[in-house]
Amino acid sequence: MLISYNWLQAYFKKKLPSPEKVADILTFSVFEIESVEKKGKDALIDVKVLPDRAHYALCHRGIARELGAAIGEKIVVTARENPKVSKTAPLSIKIENPADCRRYVGRRVEGVKAGKSPDWLRERLESIGQKSINNVVDAANFVMFDMGQPLHAFDADKVRGAVAVRRAKNGEQMETLDGNALELDSGVLIIADDKGPLAIAGVKGGKRAEVDASTKHLILESANFDPALVRRTSEKLGVRTDASKRFENEPSREIAQTAMEEFSALLAELIPDARFGEIVDEYPAPQKRTSITVSAAFLSERIGVKIKAKEAAEIFIRLNIGVSVFGDALTLEIPPERLDLVIPEDIADEVGRLYGYEKVKGILPPVSKKPPEINKQVYWEYKIRAWLIEQGFSEILTSSFSPKADVAVEKPLAADKSFVRKDITEQMRMALALNIANLPLIGLSQVKIFEIGKVFPITGEHTSLCVGIGQPKGFKQNGSVNNQIRLVGNALVEELGAPVSTACTIDDSGGIVLLKGKPIGEVNREDGIFEFNLDALIAALPTPLEWDVSIPKAKGTVFTPISQFPFIIRDIAFFAFSAAPHGELAECIKKAAGPLARLVRPFDRFEKDGKTSFAFRIVFQSDNRTLTDEETNKIMEKVSAALVSKFKAEVR
Amino acid sequence: MVNGGDKTSVGHIHPISRAIFEIRAIFAELGFEMAIGPEMEGEWHNFDALNIPKDHPSRDMQDTFWIKPKSDGKLLRTHTSPVQIRYMENKLKSGIKPPFRIIAPGKVFRNEATDATHEAQFFQVEGLYVDTGVTIAHLKETLAYFFKKFFGLDAEIRFRPSFFSFVEPGLEADVKFGKKWLEMAGAGLVHPNVFKAVGLGGYTGFAFGIGLDRLVMIKYGIPDVRFFYSGDLRFVNQF
């Protein structure tokens, strides 16, 4: 929640530390702070109020109380004079179901003139990014952002009969304050009069009884609604407001009365001629006062540091929680607005955060004498990874989402992510293609990759192992990828000692993998790829007795940026004396080519007539532009010149 | 003919898999075992058992991928905490009582827009220790032990108060890197409602959750989480 530093300061007699320091204090005692921003003579502090404290801290007073507890200062609430009660028309409130509406505090105000708000009020609202509407609406919003109770005002002349809090009837309609026509049903709680809906309870007011420049009389509302009902309604209608946000976090029923008094007092100040009727308080489901007893021993045991009853008591006093101490036991009178303090663990949270976790000295828990059990699935997955890596395969991870499969997701992030994948093969095929295109940069002549991951076919979630080999057209060295991948699959199952056999077509265009006669995978459904059900395979393997898996050390531990710009390949072939060492030739080329040469790789060498022919491939790429042939040609001239000069090379 | 070197080069394990491998070893020293579970979960295991009730704003803390139709109550897990629930259920069914010490790594899913630091799928590793007399002091030292070993530095840890439905007290743990403090884990003492959900009474515990992608990004200086899922060897083969 965005709060104004100046608004917060108004709660303290003493000058507060700087906004940054206040943010720091809150960070280590209660709330994460998203940002602190200077705004003219004020500062905006974005306080991250999480669901546990949203019922009391989505307002300046709640945050001020927390700040006060942290710095040991009591807050001061600006007192305004309560208006005298005058005789007005009666107000009748009918609550259909106390489970839906626990409390409804209403009040008539007569002889008002909705007009412009005074500067101080407009500044307060604008300081937290709220617009000023008119003095009545502004007063309601001010009180909500000040002490957390959402309020509403109706134009009383446009309300016929009693104010009813009831479920809408199917098909009832209402136009909102901002002109949206809403279709309602019995799942929606509304405020209504004899003519129909006046407001969506806790969410949004209707246009019919809107307070505007012509309004002469008001009905004020300060109420408490079932939070789940407000939340479901808000979601269903797609309307989220500052009011609904607070109601769905369930503020205390007790503050509805205080809020009506503060709303009235503020209106009386803004509109001195207004006449205020009786406060009508329908409170069919009163909140019960609660108390919790904890021992200092319990608190010490949870937090892990010895806390004396007296120290804990001091913390409760700072939090405005009434406490009585009997030896080690503390009995707490829970303030009505603190609905989050229910179990002793909640009390441990209050004490720990204000006592200071930095005072807790870490200690390792007792370690078991037995070595931990080995997870069979994890063991074999890493055994398989280690074997594949040894064979030159690298591990990739791809998306679990797919454009078309068996199981669909609601609200997908993109059309091509509407399903969860039923296999890895399709993504493996795309990964092979991507990496084949980049082979010159990677410095390999083939792509050998694998993925272990979950797939979601109609038969149910299982772990899949997918291995693929890809090679550029014209690479003939190792035969077809279909043949190669079949051999790898066979070698793997042999290594594992699994009872797996493959039934393949003669031309290697496909094959089914069988485990004890049951199909668990396929080979070459796409060329060069096999995929097994790894859960089925591992189930047939023995239970490991010790963790004897090892993987090679990491090649690098610092990321090097990958350029998004195209690379250019240049080959250079030359005769040199056979005594010229490989490494030195490569060094010479690298130096002459400069930093745009990303890879220098020898790829051919043969003897002829007492001379040795060398061939090197150089891959050029820039991090910030597409290189031109012209640029590259110029660099190649430099490379040739360097080879000639240093090694008397004959460049071909 | 001189080959380009393919024949002698070994492959590369994915940095996330390497991280899980290292994490397993570090926690095995403390007696923690690995636990894994399904990526597609039921609402009860992912939310209700973890004290995140229906129609409550705490559900907003994790944007969910529901499986069609939503009324079936199936989803892609938003954290690996369901694994802890399943582990405890299984142990209790077999008549095995605490102490329990587990590390649960795995892929999790959040239905939110992707950018350099957010992906719809990423990895978490969660830890759970259940015993009698478990305190925040145990949690603090266990995390310090782990971060020290994983990053190879004299890891300083600090806690900030926070909230997660399944722990109380709830905390965020920061680790110091040079002069900066970086948020590394959510943690806390297991909420009694979680124990109630699995039918375990009379025990205490701590739990923590670490974003694995973020951990690896910090360790290797990787600027964009989407590299992990690109299938691109220009990335994987760097490590």
CSV table of N, CA, C and O in Angstrom, one decimal, chain A residues 27-29 52 231-232 249 301-303 345-346 349 357 360-363 365-366 375 382 389 393-395 397-398 400 408 410-411 413 435 438 444-446 454 461 477 547 552 554-557 559-560 562-563 601 603, chain B residues 2-4 6 11-14 17-18 20-21 24 34 38-40 55 57 60 66-68 70 101 107 111 121 135-138 140-142 158 160-161 163 168-169 171 189 192 220 223 229 231 233-234 236-239:
chain,number,residue,atom,x,y,z
A,27,THR,N,11.0,-2.5,7.7
A,27,THR,CA,11.5,-3.7,7.1
A,27,THR,C,11.9,-4.8,8.1
A,27,THR,O,11.7,-6.0,7.9
A,28,PHE,N,12.5,-4.3,9.2
A,28,PHE,CA,13.1,-5.3,10.1
A,28,PHE,C,12.1,-5.6,11.3
A,28,PHE,O,12.4,-6.5,12.1
A,29,SER,N,11.0,-4.9,11.3
A,29,SER,CA,10.0,-5.2,12.4
A,29,SER,C,8.7,-5.8,11.9
A,29,SER,O,8.0,-6.5,12.6
A,52,ASP,N,-1.7,-11.6,6.0
A,52,ASP,CA,-2.0,-11.8,7.4
A,52,ASP,C,-2.3,-10.5,8.1
A,52,ASP,O,-3.0,-10.5,9.1
A,231,ARG,N,-15.1,-11.3,-2.0
A,231,ARG,CA,-14.1,-11.7,-3.0
A,231,ARG,C,-14.6,-12.4,-4.2
A,231,ARG,O,-14.2,-12.2,-5.3
A,232,ARG,N,-15.5,-13.4,-4.0
A,232,ARG,CA,-16.1,-14.1,-5.1
A,232,ARG,C,-16.9,-13.2,-6.0
A,232,ARG,O,-16.7,-13.3,-7.2
A,249,ASN,N,-10.2,-8.9,2.9
A,249,ASN,CA,-9.3,-9.3,4.0
A,249,ASN,C,-9.9,-9.2,5.4
A,249,ASN,O,-9.2,-9.4,6.4
A,301,GLU,N,11.1,-21.3,23.4
A,301,GLU,CA,11.3,-22.5,22.6
A,301,GLU,C,11.1,-22.4,21.1
A,301,GLU,O,11.8,-23.0,20.3
A,302,ARG,N,10.2,-21.5,20.8
A,302,ARG,CA,9.9,-21.3,19.3
A,302,ARG,C,11.0,-20.5,18.7
A,302,ARG,O,11.5,-20.8,17.6
A,303,ILE,N,11.3,-19.4,19.4
A,303,ILE,CA,12.2,-18.4,18.7
A,303,ILE,C,13.6,-18.9,18.8
A,303,ILE,O,14.5,-18.6,18.0
A,345,GLU,N,1.2,-19.5,18.4
A,345,GLU,CA,2.3,-19.3,17.4
A,345,GLU,C,2.2,-17.9,16.8
A,345,GLU,O,3.2,-17.3,16.4
A,346,ASP,N,1.0,-17.4,16.7
A,346,ASP,CA,0.8,-16.0,16.2
A,346,ASP,C,1.5,-15.0,17.2
A,346,ASP,O,2.1,-14.0,16.8
A,349,ASP,N,5.2,-15.0,16.7
A,349,ASP,CA,5.6,-14.2,15.6
A,349,ASP,C,5.7,-12.7,16.0
A,349,ASP,O,6.6,-12.0,15.7
A,357,TYR,N,15.2,-10.8,15.3
A,357,TYR,CA,15.8,-12.1,15.0
A,357,TYR,C,17.3,-12.1,14.9
A,357,TYR,O,18.0,-13.2,15.0
A,360,VAL,N,19.0,-14.0,17.7
A,360,VAL,CA,18.9,-15.4,17.7
A,360,VAL,C,20.2,-16.0,17.2
A,360,VAL,O,20.7,-15.7,16.1
A,361,LYS,N,20.9,-16.8,18.1
A,361,LYS,CA,22.1,-17.4,17.7
A,361,LYS,C,21.9,-18.8,17.0
A,361,LYS,O,21.3,-19.6,17.7
A,362,GLY,N,22.3,-18.9,15.8
A,362,GLY,CA,22.0,-20.2,15.1
A,362,GLY,C,22.7,-21.4,15.7
A,362,GLY,O,23.8,-21.3,16.2
A,363,ILE,N,22.0,-22.5,15.6
A,363,ILE,CA,22.6,-23.8,16.1
A,363,ILE,C,22.0,-24.9,15.3
A,363,ILE,O,20.9,-25.0,15.0
A,365,PRO,N,20.5,-28.3,14.1
A,365,PRO,CA,19.7,-29.3,14.8
A,365,PRO,C,20.5,-30.6,14.9
A,365,PRO,O,21.5,-30.8,14.2
A,366,PRO,N,20.1,-31.5,15.8
A,366,PRO,CA,20.8,-32.8,15.9
A,366,PRO,C,20.8,-33.6,14.6
A,366,PRO,O,19.8,-33.5,13.9
A,375,ASN,N,17.0,-41.7,-2.5
A,375,ASN,CA,15.8,-41.7,-3.4
A,375,ASN,C,16.1,-42.4,-4.7
A,375,ASN,O,17.0,-42.0,-5.4
A,382,TYR,N,20.2,-39.4,-12.1
A,382,TYR,CA,21.6,-38.9,-12.1
A,382,TYR,C,22.5,-39.8,-12.7
A,382,TYR,O,23.5,-39.5,-13.4
A,389,ILE,N,26.3,-37.9,-20.4
A,389,ILE,CA,27.3,-36.8,-20.4
A,389,ILE,C,28.7,-37.4,-20.9
A,389,ILE,O,29.4,-36.8,-21.7
A,393,PHE,N,26.7,-36.2,-24.6
A,393,PHE,CA,25.4,-35.6,-24.6
A,393,PHE,C,25.3,-34.5,-23.6
A,393,PHE,O,25.8,-34.7,-22.5
A,394,SER,N,24.7,-33.4,-24.0
A,394,SER,CA,24.5,-32.3,-23.0
A,394,SER,C,23.0,-32.2,-22.7
A,394,SER,O,22.1,-32.5,-23.5
A,395,GLU,N,22.8,-31.7,-21.4
A,395,GLU,CA,21.4,-31.7,-20.9
A,395,GLU,C,20.7,-30.4,-21.2
A,395,GLU,O,21.2,-29.3,-20.9
A,397,LEU,N,16.7,-28.2,-20.9
A,397,LEU,CA,15.4,-28.2,-20.3
A,397,LEU,C,14.5,-27.4,-21.3
A,397,LEU,O,15.0,-26.3,-21.7
A,398,THR,N,13.3,-27.9,-21.5
A,398,THR,CA,12.4,-27.1,-22.4
A,398,THR,C,11.1,-26.8,-21.7
A,398,THR,O,11.0,-27.2,-20.5
A,400,SER,N,7.3,-27.0,-20.4
A,400,SER,CA,6.3,-28.0,-20.1
A,400,SER,C,5.0,-27.8,-20.9
A,400,SER,O,4.1,-28.6,-20.9
A,408,ALA,N,-5.4,-29.8,-21.3
A,408,ALA,CA,-5.4,-28.3,-21.5
A,408,ALA,C,-5.4,-27.5,-20.2
A,408,ALA,O,-5.8,-28.0,-19.2
A,410,GLU,N,-6.4,-23.8,-18.1
A,410,GLU,CA,-7.2,-22.6,-18.1
A,410,GLU,C,-6.3,-21.4,-18.2
A,410,GLU,O,-5.2,-21.4,-17.7
A,411,LYS,N,-6.8,-20.4,-18.9
A,411,LYS,CA,-6.1,-19.1,-19.0
A,411,LYS,C,-4.6,-19.3,-19.4
A,411,LYS,O,-3.7,-18.9,-18.6
A,413,LEU,N,-0.9,-18.7,-21.0
A,413,LEU,CA,-0.2,-17.5,-21.3
A,413,LEU,C,-0.1,-17.2,-22.8
A,413,LEU,O,0.1,-16.0,-23.1
A,435,ASN,N,20.1,-25.9,-32.4
A,435,ASN,CA,21.5,-26.1,-32.2
A,435,ASN,C,22.3,-26.4,-33.4
A,435,ASN,O,23.5,-26.1,-33.5
A,438,ASN,N,23.6,-23.4,-34.9
A,438,ASN,CA,24.6,-22.7,-34.2
A,438,ASN,C,25.9,-23.6,-34.0
A,438,ASN,O,26.8,-23.2,-33.3
A,444,LEU,N,31.2,-27.7,-32.3
A,444,LEU,CA,31.0,-29.2,-32.4
A,444,LEU,C,30.5,-29.5,-33.8
A,444,LEU,O,30.1,-28.6,-34.5
A,445,SER,N,30.6,-30.7,-34.2
A,445,SER,CA,30.1,-31.1,-35.6
A,445,SER,C,28.8,-31.8,-35.5
A,445,SER,O,28.1,-32.0,-36.5
A,446,GLN,N,28.4,-32.2,-34.3
A,446,GLN,CA,27.0,-32.8,-34.2
A,446,GLN,C,26.4,-32.2,-32.9
A,446,GLN,O,27.0,-31.8,-32.0
A,454,LYS,N,9.0,-34.2,-16.8
A,454,LYS,CA,7.6,-34.7,-16.7
A,454,LYS,C,6.9,-34.5,-18.0
A,454,LYS,O,7.0,-33.4,-18.6
A,461,GLU,N,0.6,-38.5,-15.7
A,461,GLU,CA,1.9,-37.9,-15.6
A,461,GLU,C,3.0,-38.9,-15.4
A,461,GLU,O,2.8,-39.9,-14.6
A,477,GLN,N,30.0,-38.6,-41.4
A,477,GLN,CA,31.0,-39.3,-40.6
A,477,GLN,C,30.5,-40.5,-39.8
A,477,GLN,O,31.1,-41.5,-39.8
A,547,TRP,N,25.1,-43.7,-2.5
A,547,TRP,CA,25.1,-42.7,-3.5
A,547,TRP,C,26.5,-42.6,-4.2
A,547,TRP,O,27.4,-42.0,-3.7
A,552,PRO,N,31.1,-34.7,-14.0
A,552,PRO,CA,32.3,-33.9,-14.2
A,552,PRO,C,32.2,-32.5,-13.6
A,552,PRO,O,31.1,-32.0,-13.4
A,554,ALA,N,32.2,-28.5,-13.3
A,554,ALA,CA,31.7,-27.5,-14.2
A,554,ALA,C,32.8,-26.9,-15.1
A,554,ALA,O,33.9,-26.6,-14.6
A,555,LYS,N,32.5,-26.7,-16.4
A,555,LYS,CA,33.5,-26.2,-17.3
A,555,LYS,C,33.7,-24.7,-16.9
A,555,LYS,O,34.9,-24.2,-17.0
A,556,GLY,N,32.7,-24.0,-16.6
A,556,GLY,CA,32.8,-22.6,-16.3
A,556,GLY,C,31.8,-22.2,-15.2
A,556,GLY,O,30.8,-23.0,-15.0
A,557,THR,N,32.1,-21.2,-14.5
A,557,THR,CA,31.1,-20.7,-13.5
A,557,THR,C,30.7,-19.3,-13.7
A,557,THR,O,30.1,-18.7,-12.8
A,559,PHE,N,28.9,-16.6,-16.5
A,559,PHE,CA,28.1,-16.5,-17.7
A,559,PHE,C,28.8,-15.6,-18.7
A,559,PHE,O,29.2,-14.5,-18.3
A,560,THR,N,28.9,-16.0,-20.0
A,560,THR,CA,29.4,-15.1,-21.1
A,560,THR,C,28.2,-14.8,-21.9
A,560,THR,O,27.5,-15.7,-22.4
A,562,ILE,N,25.6,-14.1,-24.8
A,562,ILE,CA,25.3,-14.7,-26.1
A,562,ILE,C,24.8,-13.7,-27.0
A,562,ILE,O,23.8,-13.0,-26.7
A,563,SER,N,25.4,-13.5,-28.2
A,563,SER,CA,24.9,-12.5,-29.1
A,563,SER,C,23.7,-12.9,-29.9
A,563,SER,O,23.6,-14.1,-30.2
A,601,ARG,N,39.0,-22.9,-34.9
A,601,ARG,CA,39.0,-24.3,-34.7
A,601,ARG,C,39.7,-25.0,-35.9
A,601,ARG,O,39.3,-24.8,-37.1
A,603,PHE,N,40.2,-27.9,-38.6
A,603,PHE,CA,39.4,-28.9,-39.0
A,603,PHE,C,40.0,-29.8,-40.1
A,603,PHE,O,39.4,-30.8,-40.6
B,2,VAL,N,42.2,-34.5,-39.1
B,2,VAL,CA,42.0,-34.1,-37.7
B,2,VAL,C,40.6,-33.7,-37.4
B,2,VAL,O,40.0,-32.8,-38.0
B,3,ASN,N,40.0,-34.4,-36.5
B,3,ASN,CA,38.6,-34.1,-36.1
B,3,ASN,C,38.5,-32.8,-35.3
B,3,ASN,O,39.5,-32.4,-34.7
B,4,GLY,N,37.4,-32.2,-35.3
B,4,GLY,CA,37.3,-30.9,-34.6
B,4,GLY,C,37.3,-31.1,-33.1
B,4,GLY,O,37.0,-30.1,-32.3
B,6,ASP,N,35.3,-33.3,-31.4
B,6,ASP,CA,34.0,-33.9,-30.9
B,6,ASP,C,34.3,-35.2,-30.1
B,6,ASP,O,33.6,-35.4,-29.1
B,11,GLY,N,29.8,-34.2,-22.5
B,11,GLY,CA,28.7,-33.3,-22.5
B,11,GLY,C,28.6,-32.5,-21.2
B,11,GLY,O,29.5,-32.6,-20.3
B,12,HIS,N,27.6,-31.6,-21.2
B,12,HIS,CA,27.4,-30.7,-20.0
B,12,HIS,C,26.1,-31.0,-19.3
B,12,HIS,O,25.1,-31.1,-20.0
B,13,ILE,N,26.2,-31.1,-18.0
B,13,ILE,CA,24.9,-31.2,-17.3
B,13,ILE,C,24.3,-29.9,-17.2
B,13,ILE,O,25.0,-28.9,-17.1
B,14,HIS,N,23.0,-29.8,-17.2
B,14,HIS,CA,22.3,-28.5,-17.1
B,14,HIS,C,22.6,-27.9,-15.7
B,14,HIS,O,22.6,-28.6,-14.7
B,17,SER,N,20.3,-28.9,-12.9
B,17,SER,CA,20.6,-30.3,-12.4
B,17,SER,C,21.8,-30.3,-11.6
B,17,SER,O,21.9,-31.1,-10.6
B,18,ARG,N,22.8,-29.6,-12.0
B,18,ARG,CA,24.1,-29.5,-11.2
B,18,ARG,C,23.8,-29.0,-9.8
B,18,ARG,O,24.3,-29.5,-8.8
B,20,ILE,N,21.0,-29.0,-8.2
B,20,ILE,CA,20.2,-30.0,-7.3
B,20,ILE,C,21.2,-31.0,-6.8
B,20,ILE,O,21.1,-31.5,-5.7
B,21,PHE,N,22.1,-31.5,-7.7
B,21,PHE,CA,23.1,-32.5,-7.3
B,21,PHE,C,23.9,-32.0,-6.1
B,21,PHE,O,24.1,-32.7,-5.1
B,24,ARG,N,21.8,-31.7,-2.9
B,24,ARG,CA,21.5,-33.0,-2.3
B,24,ARG,C,22.7,-33.4,-1.4
B,24,ARG,O,22.5,-33.8,-0.3
B,34,MET,N,16.2,-36.8,-0.1
B,34,MET,CA,15.5,-36.2,-1.2
B,34,MET,C,14.1,-36.7,-1.2
B,34,MET,O,13.9,-37.9,-1.1
B,38,PRO,N,4.5,-35.3,-7.8
B,38,PRO,CA,4.0,-34.9,-9.1
B,38,PRO,C,3.9,-33.4,-9.3
B,38,PRO,O,3.8,-32.6,-8.4
B,39,GLU,N,4.1,-33.1,-10.6
B,39,GLU,CA,4.0,-31.7,-11.0
B,39,GLU,C,2.5,-31.2,-11.1
B,39,GLU,O,2.2,-30.1,-10.9
B,40,MET,N,1.7,-32.2,-11.5
B,40,MET,CA,0.2,-31.9,-11.6
B,40,MET,C,-0.4,-32.4,-10.2
B,40,MET,O,-0.2,-33.5,-9.8
B,55,ASP,N,-11.1,-19.0,-1.6
B,55,ASP,CA,-11.7,-17.7,-1.4
B,55,ASP,C,-10.9,-16.8,-0.4
B,55,ASP,O,-11.5,-15.9,0.2
B,57,PRO,N,-7.5,-14.2,0.2
B,57,PRO,CA,-6.5,-13.5,-0.5
B,57,PRO,C,-5.1,-14.2,-0.5
B,57,PRO,O,-4.3,-13.9,-1.4
B,60,ASP,N,-3.9,-15.4,-3.7
B,60,ASP,CA,-3.4,-14.4,-4.7
B,60,ASP,C,-1.9,-14.4,-4.7
B,60,ASP,O,-1.3,-13.9,-5.6
B,66,TRP,N,-4.6,-23.6,-13.6
B,66,TRP,CA,-5.6,-24.6,-13.3
B,66,TRP,C,-5.7,-25.5,-14.6
B,66,TRP,O,-5.6,-25.0,-15.7
B,67,ILE,N,-5.9,-26.8,-14.4
B,67,ILE,CA,-6.1,-27.7,-15.5
B,67,ILE,C,-7.6,-27.6,-15.9
B,67,ILE,O,-8.5,-27.5,-15.0
B,68,LYS,N,-7.9,-27.6,-17.2
B,68,LYS,CA,-9.4,-27.6,-17.6
B,68,LYS,C,-10.0,-29.0,-17.3
B,68,LYS,O,-9.4,-30.0,-17.6
B,70,LYS,N,-11.7,-26.3,-14.5
B,70,LYS,CA,-11.3,-25.8,-13.2
B,70,LYS,C,-12.0,-26.5,-12.1
B,70,LYS,O,-11.4,-26.8,-11.0
B,101,ARG,N,13.5,-35.3,7.8
B,101,ARG,CA,14.4,-34.3,7.3
B,101,ARG,C,14.3,-34.5,5.8
B,101,ARG,O,14.9,-35.5,5.3
B,107,LYS,N,10.2,-28.8,-10.4
B,107,LYS,CA,9.7,-27.7,-11.2
B,107,LYS,C,8.3,-27.3,-10.7
B,107,LYS,O,7.5,-28.1,-10.3
B,111,ASN,N,1.3,-18.7,-13.1
B,111,ASN,CA,0.6,-18.1,-14.2
B,111,ASN,C,0.8,-16.6,-14.2
B,111,ASN,O,-0.1,-15.8,-13.9
B,121,GLN,N,7.5,-21.3,-15.7
B,121,GLN,CA,8.0,-22.6,-15.0
B,121,GLN,C,9.3,-22.3,-14.5
B,121,GLN,O,10.2,-21.6,-15.1
B,135,THR,N,13.4,-25.0,16.6
B,135,THR,CA,13.4,-23.5,16.8
B,135,THR,C,13.9,-22.8,15.6
B,135,THR,O,14.5,-23.3,14.7
B,136,ILE,N,13.7,-21.5,15.7
B,136,ILE,CA,14.2,-20.6,14.6
B,136,ILE,C,15.7,-20.6,14.6
B,136,ILE,O,16.4,-20.4,13.6
B,137,ALA,N,16.3,-20.9,15.8
B,137,ALA,CA,17.8,-21.0,15.8
B,137,ALA,C,18.3,-22.1,14.9
B,137,ALA,O,19.3,-22.0,14.2
B,138,HIS,N,17.6,-23.2,14.9
B,138,HIS,CA,17.9,-24.4,14.1
B,138,HIS,C,17.8,-24.0,12.6
B,138,HIS,O,18.6,-24.3,11.8
B,140,LYS,N,18.0,-21.0,11.3
B,140,LYS,CA,19.0,-20.0,10.9
B,140,LYS,C,20.3,-20.7,10.6
B,140,LYS,O,21.0,-20.4,9.6
B,141,GLU,N,20.8,-21.6,11.4
B,141,GLU,CA,22.1,-22.3,11.2
B,141,GLU,C,22.0,-23.2,10.1
B,141,GLU,O,23.0,-23.4,9.3
B,142,THR,N,20.9,-23.9,9.9
B,142,THR,CA,20.8,-24.8,8.7
B,142,THR,C,20.9,-24.0,7.4
B,142,THR,O,21.6,-24.5,6.5
B,158,ARG,N,20.5,-13.1,7.4
B,158,ARG,CA,19.7,-12.3,8.3
B,158,ARG,C,18.2,-12.6,8.0
B,158,ARG,O,17.9,-13.0,6.9
B,160,ARG,N,14.1,-11.4,8.0
B,160,ARG,CA,13.1,-10.3,8.1
B,160,ARG,C,11.8,-10.9,8.3
B,160,ARG,O,11.5,-12.0,7.8
B,161,PRO,N,10.9,-10.2,9.1
B,161,PRO,CA,9.6,-10.8,9.3
B,161,PRO,C,8.8,-10.8,8.0
B,161,PRO,O,8.9,-9.9,7.2
B,163,PHE,N,5.4,-13.3,5.8
B,163,PHE,CA,4.2,-14.1,5.9
B,163,PHE,C,4.0,-15.1,4.8
B,163,PHE,O,4.2,-14.8,3.6
B,168,GLU,N,4.4,-20.1,10.8
B,168,GLU,CA,4.2,-19.1,11.8
B,168,GLU,C,5.1,-19.3,12.9
B,168,GLU,O,5.0,-20.3,13.6
B,169,PRO,N,6.1,-18.4,13.3
B,169,PRO,CA,6.4,-17.2,12.5
B,169,PRO,C,6.9,-17.4,11.1
B,169,PRO,O,7.4,-18.5,10.8
B,171,LEU,N,9.2,-15.9,7.8
B,171,LEU,CA,10.4,-15.1,7.7
B,171,LEU,C,10.9,-15.0,6.2
B,171,LEU,O,10.6,-15.9,5.4
B,189,LEU,N,8.6,-21.4,10.9
B,189,LEU,CA,8.2,-22.7,11.7
B,189,LEU,C,6.9,-23.2,11.1
B,189,LEU,O,5.9,-22.4,10.9
B,192,PRO,N,0.8,-25.0,12.8
B,192,PRO,CA,0.0,-26.1,13.3
B,192,PRO,C,-1.0,-26.6,12.4
B,192,PRO,O,-1.3,-27.9,12.4
B,220,TYR,N,26.2,-17.8,-11.0
B,220,TYR,CA,27.0,-17.8,-12.3
B,220,TYR,C,26.8,-16.5,-13.0
B,220,TYR,O,27.4,-16.3,-14.1
B,223,PRO,N,22.0,-13.4,-16.5
B,223,PRO,CA,21.1,-12.3,-16.4
B,223,PRO,C,19.6,-12.5,-16.7
B,223,PRO,O,18.8,-11.7,-16.4
B,229,TYR,N,15.6,-22.5,-20.1
B,229,TYR,CA,14.6,-23.3,-20.8
B,229,TYR,C,14.7,-23.2,-22.3
B,229,TYR,O,13.8,-23.5,-23.0
B,231,GLY,N,16.9,-24.5,-24.4
B,231,GLY,CA,17.4,-25.7,-25.1
B,231,GLY,C,18.7,-25.4,-25.9
B,231,GLY,O,19.1,-26.1,-26.8
B,233,LEU,N,22.5,-24.8,-26.6
B,233,LEU,CA,23.8,-25.3,-26.1
B,233,LEU,C,24.8,-24.1,-26.0
B,233,LEU,O,25.8,-24.3,-25.3
B,234,ARG,N,24.6,-23.0,-26.7
B,234,ARG,CA,25.4,-21.8,-26.5
B,234,ARG,C,25.4,-21.4,-25.0
B,234,ARG,O,26.3,-20.8,-24.5
B,236,VAL,N,24.1,-23.8,-22.3
B,236,VAL,CA,24.4,-25.0,-21.4
B,236,VAL,C,25.8,-25.3,-21.5
B,236,VAL,O,26.4,-25.7,-20.4
B,237,ASN,N,26.4,-25.3,-22.7
B,237,ASN,CA,27.8,-25.7,-22.8
B,237,ASN,C,28.9,-24.7,-22.2
B,237,ASN,O,30.0,-25.0,-22.3
B,238,GLN,N,28.3,-23.6,-21.6
B,238,GLN,CA,29.3,-22.7,-20.9
B,238,GLN,C,29.6,-23.2,-19.5
B,238,GLN,O,30.6,-22.8,-18.9
B,239,PHE,N,28.8,-24.2,-19.0
B,239,PHE,CA,28.9,-24.5,-17.6
B,239,PHE,C,29.4,-26.0,-17.4
B,239,PHE,O,29.1,-26.8,-18.2
